[in-house]
Amino acid sequence: MSLWQIIQRLLPYVRPYRRLVIATLLLTLVGSLAAQVNPYVLRYTVDTVQNMLNRGEGLAQGWRLLLGISAALLGKEIVNTFVQFGQKYYGEKIRISVSSTLAQEAVGKILGYRLGFFSDEGNQTGKLQTRIDRGVESLMKLVQNFFIDILPLFANAVVALVAMFVANRWVGLVALAILPLYFWLSYAQAEKLQGVRRGLQRLREEKNHGLISIIDSITVIKSFVREGYEADKQADTQARLTGAQLTTRKTNFRFDGLKTFVEQIGMVLIIILTAYLVLGGQMSIGAIMFHILLFNNVSAPIRQLHRIYDEMNEALTYSEGFFAILDAADAVETTGPLRPARVQGRFELRHVDFTYPSGTAALHDVSLTIEAGKTTALVGLSGAGKSTIINLLCKFYAPDQGDLLLDGQSLAAYDTHALRRQIGLVLQKNHIFKGTIEENIRYGDFTATQEQIEQAARQAYLHDQILDLPKGYQSDAQQLSGGQQQRIAIARLFLKNPPVIFLDEPTASLDAIATEQIKNSLDAIKQGRTVVIISHSLAQIVDSDCIHVMKKGRLVESGTHDELYERRGTYREIFDASARSLNIERLAKTMADDGDEVLDTAL
Ligand code: ADP
């Protein structure tokens, strides 16, 4: 993106504050005029004192002068105080408002993007956050520089330069001659930093991402005693980051030194030239002070030039990444016009192929039907593509080929939000938000009353357990056991009350007791709905109306438990393996013995 394109992108965000921008600019212009008061007052003072000395006058005659200049300088300073306050406050207000709009827009956009966007390498948690933070920060500086700083800074320099030309054209020319050199040095400095900065951004993203992944995997790191290895990995990124930061600083210090030197040369030339003119009788002695201060007024804003140029380049680097987030139009979830009040829930996949954005081919030519109002199980080894089917049915991803139908209409034709309102999803581990149990259940329906929430908890067989907690429904939900958290997720679904339910290994992370306890909740939520269940637990699939068996992304068998068992195919293999892993024979023997004992006792 060019600077001009970025400014154009920013304009709509700044437009609501145009009055503030104009007010700030006016204030700053007043400030830049006020800044020229000092040279004039000091020249007048020096010249008048000189004349008084020449006339042999003393303090008795000088007090009027002192009073006059004190009033002028103080008056100017009072004006300046107001000007500076207004300028800084309004400037800050514009910057903060624009940046919060930008940040909010990024959040809004991201929420609307499809899941594939988040699995993209450049959009991992830490990286995305760095990109947004840096982007907003540098755009904020750009707003400050372009809409608030630049004009007054140059006005200040130009006013001072004109005053120098008016005083003497040679003095003006010396001041003017220094400027191109100064501009060139600033330009060279910024150019040198450009490449380093891109590297810096990449390294910062890497570092943030690394830190987040350490926190995420801390248990594994500790259990494998890989603290040293992880620290070394971070140290490498940190070392490259330090190197890049030091290069930036070194370049800056070198150029800053050169620029100060050039400025000083300008100052020396002006002093020599003015002293020559004063000694030649062409000027009064006050001119020395006058020219030095004016030159300072020329060079002070120019000194900021590098900062502005630098920050603009920074904005160029970071805003590209930021606007790429806002502009990821192809990541926006697609939607359709259909908004049925309540779907039947008959899903059909016809010759569906699907490949994840990462390139993993997950489904090949899958055709199957999920009947409305029935329970359908998806069975297969890990990685067979079961969850992928659910991902497609929720419209989290779109198939590469083939058709997905719901109640005879293409899934693509459904309004995505309307569709998801009709689907309840229970995963292996459901997200429990920070907050109370009540808030977490209410997530299913924000308008629910306390009674409805309790009713949902009752349906999920959770109500009595909640009442046993010291704080009841106000207890911290994240402190609950895995089984209780799963039941919160199910209670949430009772509130949402969707006609279609997808259960993706809902008990996989629970122990046997919790699994048994949750069975009632699951059986309750299945009533009168279309249910698709993925589970490794045979108990949960044998009763299904239909079982589809997946293998390596393909559908290999379909039927009821009995049919598939008799067929002696993949389902039978999985079933037998599960039975063996459970050591069914031994268990059966124990239970039979137990039965005999019971029988003996009874006899
Ligand atoms: P199952 O649910 O049967 O265990 P999945 O549908 O989760 O299998 O996965 C099928 C294949 O797709 C696997 O090879 C898996 O690695 C891959 N996969 C699953 N989710 C993603 C994802 N978000 N991005 C890329 N590949 C994925």
XYZ file of C-alpha atoms and ligand atoms in Angstrom:
630
model
C 0.000 0.000 0.000
C 1.220 3.500 -0.745
C 1.006 6.247 1.843
C -1.717 7.912 -0.182
C -3.827 4.759 -0.228
C -3.498 4.432 3.547
C -4.515 8.062 4.075
C -7.550 7.465 1.880
C -8.432 4.377 3.911
C -8.121 6.432 7.086
C -10.215 9.370 5.890
C -13.604 7.791 6.663
C -12.440 7.117 10.219
C -11.207 10.683 10.709
C -14.176 12.349 8.978
C -16.498 12.211 12.012
C -13.912 14.278 13.878
C -13.290 16.878 11.175
C -14.378 19.776 13.399
C -11.907 18.658 16.015
C -9.178 18.353 13.380
C -9.826 21.896 12.155
C -9.904 23.242 15.719
C -6.627 21.484 16.493
C -4.984 22.826 13.337
C -6.096 26.382 14.120
C -4.804 26.116 17.657
C -1.492 24.784 16.441
C -1.178 27.603 13.929
C -1.771 30.134 16.693
C 0.896 28.269 18.667
C 3.387 28.487 15.805
C 2.831 32.253 15.495
C 3.228 32.632 19.264
C 6.520 30.741 19.036
C 7.949 33.616 16.931
C 7.248 36.165 19.675
C 10.391 35.309 21.634
C 12.939 36.246 18.932
C 11.225 39.596 18.312
C 10.944 40.449 22.016
C 14.538 39.480 22.705
C 15.894 41.470 19.742
C 13.921 44.503 20.887
C 15.180 44.035 24.469
C 18.844 43.681 23.508
C 18.716 46.644 21.133
C 16.847 48.882 23.598
C 19.173 47.971 26.495
C 22.154 48.651 24.220
C 20.757 52.101 23.327
C 20.042 52.872 26.965
C 23.587 51.922 27.914
C 24.886 54.098 25.106
C 22.837 56.988 26.496
C 24.159 56.285 30.021
C 20.694 55.393 31.352
C 20.240 52.829 34.156
C 17.656 50.764 36.018
C 15.585 53.817 36.903
C 14.779 54.320 33.247
C 14.742 50.596 32.397
C 11.867 49.395 34.560
C 9.300 50.367 31.968
C 11.110 48.191 29.444
C 11.281 45.306 31.935
C 7.589 45.618 32.663
C 6.756 45.707 28.945
C 8.756 42.637 27.964
C 7.605 40.701 31.039
C 4.001 41.411 30.085
C 4.625 40.423 26.457
C 6.417 37.166 27.333
C 3.964 36.176 30.070
C 0.977 37.065 27.872
C 2.367 34.925 25.091
C 2.927 32.069 27.532
C -0.642 32.245 28.837
C -1.953 32.018 25.280
C 0.504 29.195 24.660
C -0.702 27.223 27.690
C -4.277 27.219 26.428
C -3.177 26.497 22.898
C -1.015 23.580 23.984
C -3.680 22.102 26.210
C -6.320 22.307 23.479
C -3.953 21.017 20.831
C -2.775 18.048 22.889
C -6.181 17.170 24.286
C -8.020 17.402 20.963
C -5.180 15.639 19.174
C -5.292 12.842 21.706
C -9.083 12.665 21.520
C -8.955 12.226 17.747
C -6.236 9.595 17.978
C -7.878 7.584 20.720
C -11.300 7.703 19.070
C -9.955 6.693 15.658
C -7.881 3.887 17.124
C -10.750 2.457 19.127
C -12.961 2.492 16.017
C -10.219 0.703 14.069
C -9.663 -1.911 16.785
C -13.401 -2.519 17.140
C -13.777 -2.875 13.396
C -11.018 -5.521 13.380
C -12.784 -7.470 16.149
C -16.103 -7.249 14.307
C -14.547 -8.463 11.063
C -12.690 -11.337 12.685
C -15.868 -12.603 14.340
C -17.449 -12.843 10.908
C -14.615 -14.836 9.334
C -14.802 -18.530 8.616
C -12.839 -21.046 10.671
C -10.252 -21.527 7.917
C -9.047 -17.948 8.528
C -7.976 -18.809 12.068
C -6.024 -21.909 11.131
C -4.006 -19.904 8.593
C -0.351 -19.747 9.650
C -0.221 -15.945 9.730
C -3.366 -15.688 11.860
C -2.405 -17.784 14.851
C -3.504 -16.275 18.165
C -0.376 -14.283 19.093
C 0.403 -13.221 15.547
C -3.076 -11.905 14.890
C -3.020 -9.952 18.128
C 0.386 -8.399 17.375
C -0.772 -7.480 13.900
C -3.876 -5.731 15.199
C -2.091 -3.973 18.089
C 0.826 -2.763 15.982
C -1.429 -1.816 13.093
C -3.739 0.281 15.249
C -0.816 1.870 17.076
C 1.026 2.906 13.931
C -2.135 4.101 12.198
C -2.839 6.194 15.269
C 0.553 7.829 14.870
C -0.159 8.367 11.198
C -3.402 10.150 12.045
C -1.471 12.354 14.468
C 1.286 13.078 11.959
C -0.763 13.596 8.873
C -3.879 15.247 10.186
C -2.451 17.164 13.138
C 1.343 17.583 13.174
C 2.619 18.118 9.661
C 0.895 21.340 8.684
C 1.664 23.323 11.862
C 5.230 22.042 11.945
C 5.862 23.283 8.443
C 3.951 26.472 9.087
C 6.222 27.068 12.033
C 9.361 26.508 9.969
C 8.121 28.583 7.031
C 7.073 31.528 9.246
C 10.499 31.520 10.921
C 12.266 31.247 7.553
C 10.282 34.151 6.081
C 11.157 36.225 9.177
C 14.831 35.460 8.520
C 14.575 36.484 4.856
C 12.810 39.668 5.878
C 15.613 40.424 8.344
C 18.367 39.737 5.804
C 18.297 37.693 2.622
C 21.821 36.249 3.139
C 20.885 34.987 6.580
C 17.701 33.544 5.112
C 19.679 31.841 2.326
C 22.100 30.190 4.798
C 19.161 28.822 6.800
C 17.505 27.622 3.592
C 20.702 25.982 2.308
C 20.940 23.730 5.346
C 17.477 22.308 4.791
C 18.062 20.064 1.720
C 20.987 18.410 3.498
C 18.778 17.839 6.500
C 15.954 16.432 4.394
C 18.311 14.106 2.599
C 19.765 12.788 5.885
C 16.259 12.163 7.272
C 15.261 10.361 4.109
C 18.416 8.190 4.121
C 17.838 7.328 7.783
C 14.256 6.247 7.225
C 15.199 4.225 4.135
C 17.859 2.381 6.107
C 15.363 1.496 8.822
C 12.684 0.261 6.463
C 14.073 -3.248 5.878
C 15.009 -3.738 9.532
C 11.512 -2.824 10.629
C 9.796 -5.506 8.553
C 12.111 -8.037 10.164
C 11.319 -6.589 13.584
C 7.607 -7.012 13.043
C 7.995 -10.659 12.037
C 10.189 -11.352 15.074
C 7.746 -9.661 17.469
C 4.885 -11.773 16.113
C 7.045 -14.886 16.475
C 7.943 -14.009 20.065
C 4.327 -13.394 21.114
C 3.184 -16.562 19.456
C 5.993 -18.518 21.156
C 5.018 -17.195 24.554
C 1.361 -18.073 24.086
C 2.243 -21.574 22.926
C 4.439 -22.053 26.036
C 1.518 -21.113 28.279
C -0.811 -23.409 26.317
C 1.497 -26.404 26.569
C 3.046 -25.807 29.980
C 1.941 -29.182 31.398
C 3.561 -31.115 28.562
C 6.711 -28.989 28.757
C 7.053 -29.673 32.453
C 6.239 -33.360 32.262
C 8.941 -33.879 29.625
C 11.319 -31.533 31.496
C 11.715 -29.461 28.334
C 11.962 -26.096 30.093
C 15.535 -25.656 28.850
C 14.664 -26.580 25.283
C 11.701 -24.185 25.210
C 13.776 -21.412 26.789
C 16.476 -21.927 24.133
C 13.863 -21.707 21.372
C 12.648 -18.387 22.804
C 16.215 -17.219 23.396
C 16.970 -17.638 19.700
C 14.007 -15.441 18.692
C 14.897 -13.011 21.460
C 18.532 -12.825 20.269
C 17.452 -12.030 16.705
C 14.987 -9.470 18.049
C 17.681 -7.844 20.186
C 20.012 -7.760 17.168
C 17.370 -6.076 15.012
C 16.489 -3.581 17.767
C 20.151 -2.683 18.293
C 20.650 -2.197 14.548
C 17.691 0.195 14.556
C 19.077 2.145 17.490
C 22.593 2.256 16.026
C 21.318 3.582 12.712
C 19.219 6.174 14.528
C 22.054 7.373 16.767
C 24.460 7.623 13.816
C 22.086 9.714 11.738
C 20.935 11.789 14.702
C 24.580 12.698 15.363
C 25.089 13.684 11.728
C 21.955 15.815 11.711
C 22.894 17.626 14.918
C 26.283 18.310 13.344
C 24.695 19.779 10.199
C 22.365 21.879 12.343
C 25.299 23.121 14.376
C 27.164 24.082 11.185
C 24.108 26.108 10.170
C 24.061 27.781 13.556
C 27.785 28.650 13.390
C 27.412 30.069 9.871
C 24.491 32.226 10.957
C 26.345 33.524 14.011
C 29.428 34.373 11.917
C 27.371 36.036 9.192
C 25.247 38.036 11.671
C 28.308 39.078 13.694
C 29.930 40.227 10.424
C 26.858 42.279 9.538
C 26.567 43.719 13.071
C 30.241 44.673 13.095
C 29.849 46.206 9.617
C 27.120 48.388 11.084
C 24.375 46.918 8.893
C 22.492 45.479 11.856
C 21.903 46.087 15.525
C 23.422 43.748 18.096
C 19.980 42.305 18.914
C 20.054 40.600 15.510
C 22.466 37.934 16.782
C 19.974 36.665 19.343
C 17.128 37.204 16.885
C 18.661 35.057 14.151
C 19.748 32.277 16.494
C 16.255 31.935 17.913
C 14.638 32.111 14.473
C 17.010 29.470 13.130
C 16.063 27.342 16.067
C 12.419 27.771 15.101
C 13.303 26.595 11.591
C 15.340 23.597 12.663
C 13.182 22.396 15.574
C 10.240 21.364 13.372
C 12.583 19.993 10.728
C 14.198 17.869 13.433
C 10.822 16.176 13.776
C 10.822 15.393 10.092
C 12.717 12.177 10.591
C 10.286 11.047 13.293
C 7.320 11.763 11.031
C 8.924 10.107 8.030
C 9.896 7.201 10.206
C 6.447 6.765 11.709
C 4.864 7.035 8.300
C 7.103 4.255 7.072
C 6.216 2.291 10.157
C 2.558 2.834 9.380
C 3.212 1.638 5.833
C 4.711 -1.574 7.167
C 2.182 -2.360 9.858
C -0.979 -1.030 8.305
C -0.606 -3.396 5.360
C -0.951 -6.332 7.750
C -3.771 -4.620 9.602
C -5.810 -3.718 6.544
C -5.212 -7.236 5.235
C -7.248 -8.376 8.250
C -10.036 -5.874 7.521
C -9.952 -6.717 3.809
C -9.920 -10.502 4.029
C -13.122 -10.571 1.965
C -12.590 -14.181 0.940
C -12.545 -15.126 4.633
C -16.043 -13.743 5.233
C -18.543 -16.500 5.869
C -20.934 -16.961 3.014
C -24.638 -16.966 3.676
C -27.869 -17.554 1.842
C -31.476 -16.328 1.834
C -33.239 -19.310 3.499
C -34.418 -18.717 7.063
C -36.802 -21.511 7.989
C -38.525 -21.148 11.366
C -37.628 -24.731 12.260
C -35.784 -27.221 10.068
C -36.762 -30.902 9.859
C -33.148 -32.012 10.030
C -32.730 -34.363 7.078
C -29.154 -33.960 5.885
C -27.792 -35.446 2.717
C -24.210 -35.547 1.481
C -23.778 -36.310 -2.196
C -20.312 -37.137 -3.493
C -18.661 -34.696 -1.122
C -14.922 -34.031 -1.341
C -13.255 -31.769 1.178
C -9.700 -30.553 1.765
C -8.739 -28.341 4.732
C -7.044 -25.011 3.886
C -3.852 -26.577 5.266
C -3.971 -29.076 2.394
C -5.164 -32.173 4.335
C -7.618 -34.055 2.152
C -10.212 -35.139 4.752
C -13.216 -36.429 2.765
C -13.380 -38.316 -0.539
C -16.602 -38.875 -2.408
C -18.777 -39.217 0.699
C -22.492 -39.826 0.134
C -24.752 -40.441 3.101
C -28.088 -39.497 4.576
C -28.966 -38.383 8.093
C -32.655 -38.917 8.724
C -34.734 -36.290 10.483
C -35.782 -37.080 14.039
C -33.459 -40.084 14.239
C -30.127 -40.720 15.905
C -27.290 -41.330 13.480
C -23.843 -42.408 14.623
C -20.572 -41.735 12.790
C -18.019 -44.401 13.577
C -14.401 -44.777 12.518
C -10.836 -44.565 13.700
C -9.329 -41.214 14.629
C -8.708 -39.047 11.601
C -11.325 -40.882 9.522
C -13.162 -37.614 8.843
C -16.107 -37.835 11.250
C -15.666 -34.390 12.834
C -15.040 -32.977 9.391
C -18.544 -34.037 8.347
C -19.961 -32.158 11.344
C -17.807 -29.138 10.453
C -19.343 -29.144 6.975
C -22.897 -29.605 8.279
C -22.418 -26.553 10.556
C -21.165 -24.608 7.498
C -17.848 -23.996 9.260
C -16.283 -25.056 5.959
C -17.663 -25.509 2.467
C -17.090 -28.694 0.440
C -14.699 -28.598 -2.534
C -17.083 -30.733 -4.559
C -20.404 -32.455 -4.220
C -23.654 -31.314 -2.618
C -24.776 -30.835 0.957
C -28.517 -30.738 1.413
C -30.736 -29.986 4.370
C -34.427 -30.808 3.988
C -33.882 -31.008 0.249
C -32.298 -27.545 -0.105
C -28.631 -26.844 -0.628
C -26.955 -26.000 2.684
C -25.290 -23.031 0.949
C -28.748 -21.531 0.394
C -29.405 -21.271 4.122
C -28.717 -18.129 6.074
C -25.633 -19.168 8.064
C -26.756 -17.639 11.363
C -30.316 -18.902 10.996
C -28.938 -22.387 10.301
C -26.615 -22.393 13.314
C -29.458 -21.254 15.565
C -31.086 -24.571 14.701
C -28.044 -26.651 15.512
C -26.693 -27.578 18.945
C -23.094 -28.681 19.166
C -21.580 -30.583 22.072
C -17.869 -31.231 21.729
C -15.401 -33.370 23.620
C -14.515 -30.368 25.700
C -16.904 -27.446 25.602
C -15.770 -23.987 26.290
C -16.807 -22.735 29.675
C -16.554 -18.960 29.786
C -15.126 -17.124 32.746
C -18.113 -16.367 34.947
C -20.834 -18.026 36.974
C -22.780 -21.197 36.205
C -25.855 -19.078 35.550
C -24.044 -16.891 33.017
C -22.652 -19.942 31.258
C -26.059 -21.597 30.902
C -27.622 -18.294 29.856
C -25.228 -18.229 26.879
C -27.778 -20.525 25.230
C -30.459 -17.826 25.409
C -29.737 -14.363 26.750
C -33.422 -13.689 27.318
C -33.942 -16.723 29.580
C -35.458 -16.180 33.007
C -34.005 -17.680 36.189
C -36.753 -20.334 36.118
C -35.907 -21.315 32.553
C -32.237 -21.600 33.465
C -33.062 -23.847 36.400
C -35.376 -25.898 34.221
C -32.589 -26.388 31.674
C -30.208 -27.433 34.466
C -32.830 -29.881 35.714
C -33.210 -31.379 32.231
C -29.431 -31.787 32.078
C -29.494 -33.527 35.504
C -27.364 -30.770 36.966
C -29.777 -28.734 39.110
C -29.421 -30.744 42.352
C -25.647 -30.699 42.145
C -25.638 -26.942 41.629
C -27.817 -26.462 44.712
C -25.248 -28.417 46.753
C -22.558 -25.853 45.882
C -22.053 -23.097 48.497
C -22.830 -20.338 45.994
C -25.346 -22.308 43.915
C -25.876 -20.853 40.450
C -23.434 -18.055 41.262
C -20.476 -20.479 41.608
C -17.479 -20.074 39.301
C -18.208 -22.373 36.353
C -14.561 -22.893 35.472
C -13.943 -24.560 38.835
C -16.392 -27.385 38.116
C -15.411 -30.938 37.185
C -15.242 -32.057 33.547
C -18.534 -33.923 33.831
C -20.311 -30.948 35.374
C -18.919 -28.637 32.693
C -20.234 -31.002 29.996
C -23.641 -30.857 31.625
C -23.518 -27.055 31.640
C -22.953 -27.311 27.897
C -25.966 -29.596 27.613
C -28.113 -27.286 29.778
C -27.086 -24.463 27.444
C -28.457 -26.525 24.578
C -31.740 -27.143 26.374
C -32.134 -23.374 26.541
C -31.190 -22.975 22.912
C -33.599 -25.836 22.096
C -32.413 -26.584 18.539
C -34.078 -29.289 16.405
C -30.661 -30.668 15.401
C -27.935 -31.818 17.774
C -24.371 -32.821 16.939
C -22.508 -34.678 19.653
C -18.793 -34.975 18.876
C -17.313 -37.399 21.408
C -19.221 -35.763 24.264
C -17.870 -38.143 26.897
C -14.376 -38.778 25.561
C -12.659 -36.694 28.215
C -14.777 -37.982 31.114
C -14.251 -40.878 33.470
C -16.620 -43.842 33.621
C -18.695 -42.507 36.520
C -19.124 -39.088 34.913
C -19.934 -40.768 31.591
C -22.642 -42.829 33.255
C -24.023 -39.755 35.017
C -24.097 -37.721 31.853
C -25.843 -40.473 29.898
C -29.201 -39.374 31.319
C -28.576 -35.788 30.206
C -27.591 -36.955 26.722
C -30.609 -39.249 26.407
C -32.831 -36.358 27.490
C -31.438 -33.904 24.944
C -31.810 -36.458 22.125
C -35.594 -36.665 22.566
C -37.512 -35.508 19.496
C -34.476 -34.165 17.674
C -32.213 -35.079 14.791
C -29.027 -36.289 16.432
C -25.636 -37.066 14.981
C -23.257 -38.647 17.421
C -19.570 -39.407 17.129
C -18.328 -41.614 19.912
C -15.760 -44.245 20.711
C -18.067 -45.537 23.385
C -19.975 -48.521 21.980
C -22.741 -48.000 24.528
C -23.590 -44.693 22.900
C -23.723 -45.968 19.333
C -25.280 -49.430 19.400
C -28.776 -47.997 19.903
C -28.507 -45.534 17.015
C -31.076 -45.784 14.242
C -28.329 -45.717 11.648
C -24.556 -46.049 11.804
C -22.203 -44.733 9.110
C -18.712 -46.136 9.194
C -15.847 -43.967 7.933
C -12.345 -45.008 6.985
C -9.611 -42.679 5.751
C -12.066 -40.035 4.597
C -14.418 -42.480 2.846
C -17.778 -43.933 3.817
C -17.335 -47.714 3.904
C -20.490 -49.092 5.535
C -23.946 -47.972 6.651
C -26.671 -49.748 8.561
C -27.937 -50.638 12.023
C -25.717 -52.183 14.665
C -27.019 -55.688 14.016
C -26.660 -55.430 10.233
C -23.149 -54.077 10.447
C -22.127 -56.588 13.079
C -23.226 -59.437 10.838
C -21.452 -57.992 7.832
C -18.071 -58.586 9.495
C -16.515 -55.501 7.900
C -14.850 -52.407 9.329
C -17.567 -51.860 11.942
C -17.123 -55.418 13.224
C -13.321 -54.851 13.356
C -13.779 -51.693 15.416
C -16.431 -53.335 17.575
C -14.267 -56.390 18.290
C -11.213 -54.207 19.002
C -13.274 -52.106 21.457
C -14.589 -55.246 23.128
C -11.053 -56.618 23.420
C -9.752 -53.319 24.803
C -12.482 -53.447 27.417
C -11.489 -57.076 28.168
C -15.158 -57.958 27.836
C -14.618 -61.709 28.450
C -12.992 -61.058 31.808
C -15.620 -58.478 32.712
C -18.413 -60.820 31.687
C -16.867 -63.560 33.826
C -16.662 -61.233 36.835
C -20.233 -60.161 36.344
C -21.348 -63.778 35.899
C -19.504 -64.801 39.117
C -21.071 -61.869 40.850
C -24.415 -63.047 39.520
C -23.765 -66.563 40.900
C -22.921 -65.069 44.289
C -26.102 -63.102 44.230
C -27.893 -66.262 43.207
C -26.211 -68.271 46.001
C -27.100 -65.671 48.602
C -30.655 -65.619 47.351
C -30.846 -69.380 47.601
P -12.106 -37.774 13.115
O -13.170 -36.866 13.638
O -12.633 -38.945 12.380
O -11.118 -38.184 14.150
P -11.296 -35.453 11.625
O -12.484 -35.175 10.780
O -11.081 -34.636 12.820
O -11.256 -36.997 12.012
O -9.987 -35.324 10.732
C -9.871 -35.825 9.404
C -8.532 -35.339 8.836
O -8.534 -33.931 8.712
C -7.356 -35.691 9.733
O -6.278 -36.039 8.903
C -7.069 -34.411 10.470
O -5.707 -34.309 10.735
C -7.486 -33.348 9.469
N -7.999 -32.134 10.137
C -8.972 -32.069 11.068
N -9.225 -30.782 11.433
C -8.371 -30.010 10.717
C -8.128 -28.598 10.610
N -8.818 -27.704 11.334
N -7.171 -28.175 9.767
C -6.483 -29.070 9.031
N -6.657 -30.391 9.059
C -7.593 -30.882 9.878
